[in-house]
């Protein structure tokens, strides 16, 4: 029997620099207690000077390829989900392809902000549906520390930098190894009418600039936190239910739930509404903060490394981000 798509390997990377809440309290009017009580975040990682999104992608990609037992020359497609590219042009995917030394591949950036990786899984499914010989690298990566307004303490404490990568192909069940998974379903939605709740405008055609202009708050993350919280909980809960019902499953059939790591209060609220016991919810927001498009693949990689995901388990992931966008994917390991 042919399974499509098949997850063959994963890898993650976070920069070396660890920034604690105490570190932030030296720069912002905040405290460890204030941040932890509202978000569950204790620390996060920031890009080093000169380090780029594609650099993070490279580290994560190399680890995913090694786990999959593939070389970069085996790849046919390379997708990078990010809202913080190295540059407007060329795409970060093209830059990454050069760093990996895989020339001639299909290389494309996608931007669904924090939902980018799950959106990418949907694209992977579509690509493999038309080309069952494809070998696809999907990377979710963001360096939002470069887009933080340090005068906005409610937002600047939330984000960290990182990258997570996954390799997909089509394989028969007989070839599946520990750590491999079949993507049983993936579902995505958006509501552009709510886009102003979470946005970065500066530099785009809606907020153009000229040589010599000063950099204003429009160049940094702006978010209506309470509204985003409500929509995140509501939509992540709804799409998880939609995905399970479409596959004839109940919450009890899920062995591990991996939600977008944005805020511990959101994670707990979604888990409570779904009726998922906390022992079946994976959380690493305390050590990484919100890494945007990297959130889901970093969490999946760490869950595999820590033995939280084992062969025979069913895993449900769900995400929410700017756009507004949200999604869920169901994987059988």
CSV table of C-alpha atoms in Angstrom, one decimal, residues 21 58 84-85 96 113 121 125 201 254:
chain,number,residue,atom,x,y,z
A,21,UNK,CA,13.3,36.9,31.3
A,58,UNK,CA,20.8,25.1,6.9
A,84,UNK,CA,11.5,36.9,8.2
A,85,UNK,CA,13.4,36.1,5.0
A,96,UNK,CA,19.3,27.7,1.2
A,113,UNK,CA,3.5,33.4,9.6
A,121,UNK,CA,2.7,20.2,4.7
A,125,UNK,CA,0.8,16.7,-0.1
A,201,UNK,CA,3.8,46.6,7.5
A,254,UNK,CA,-4.8,10.9,19.8
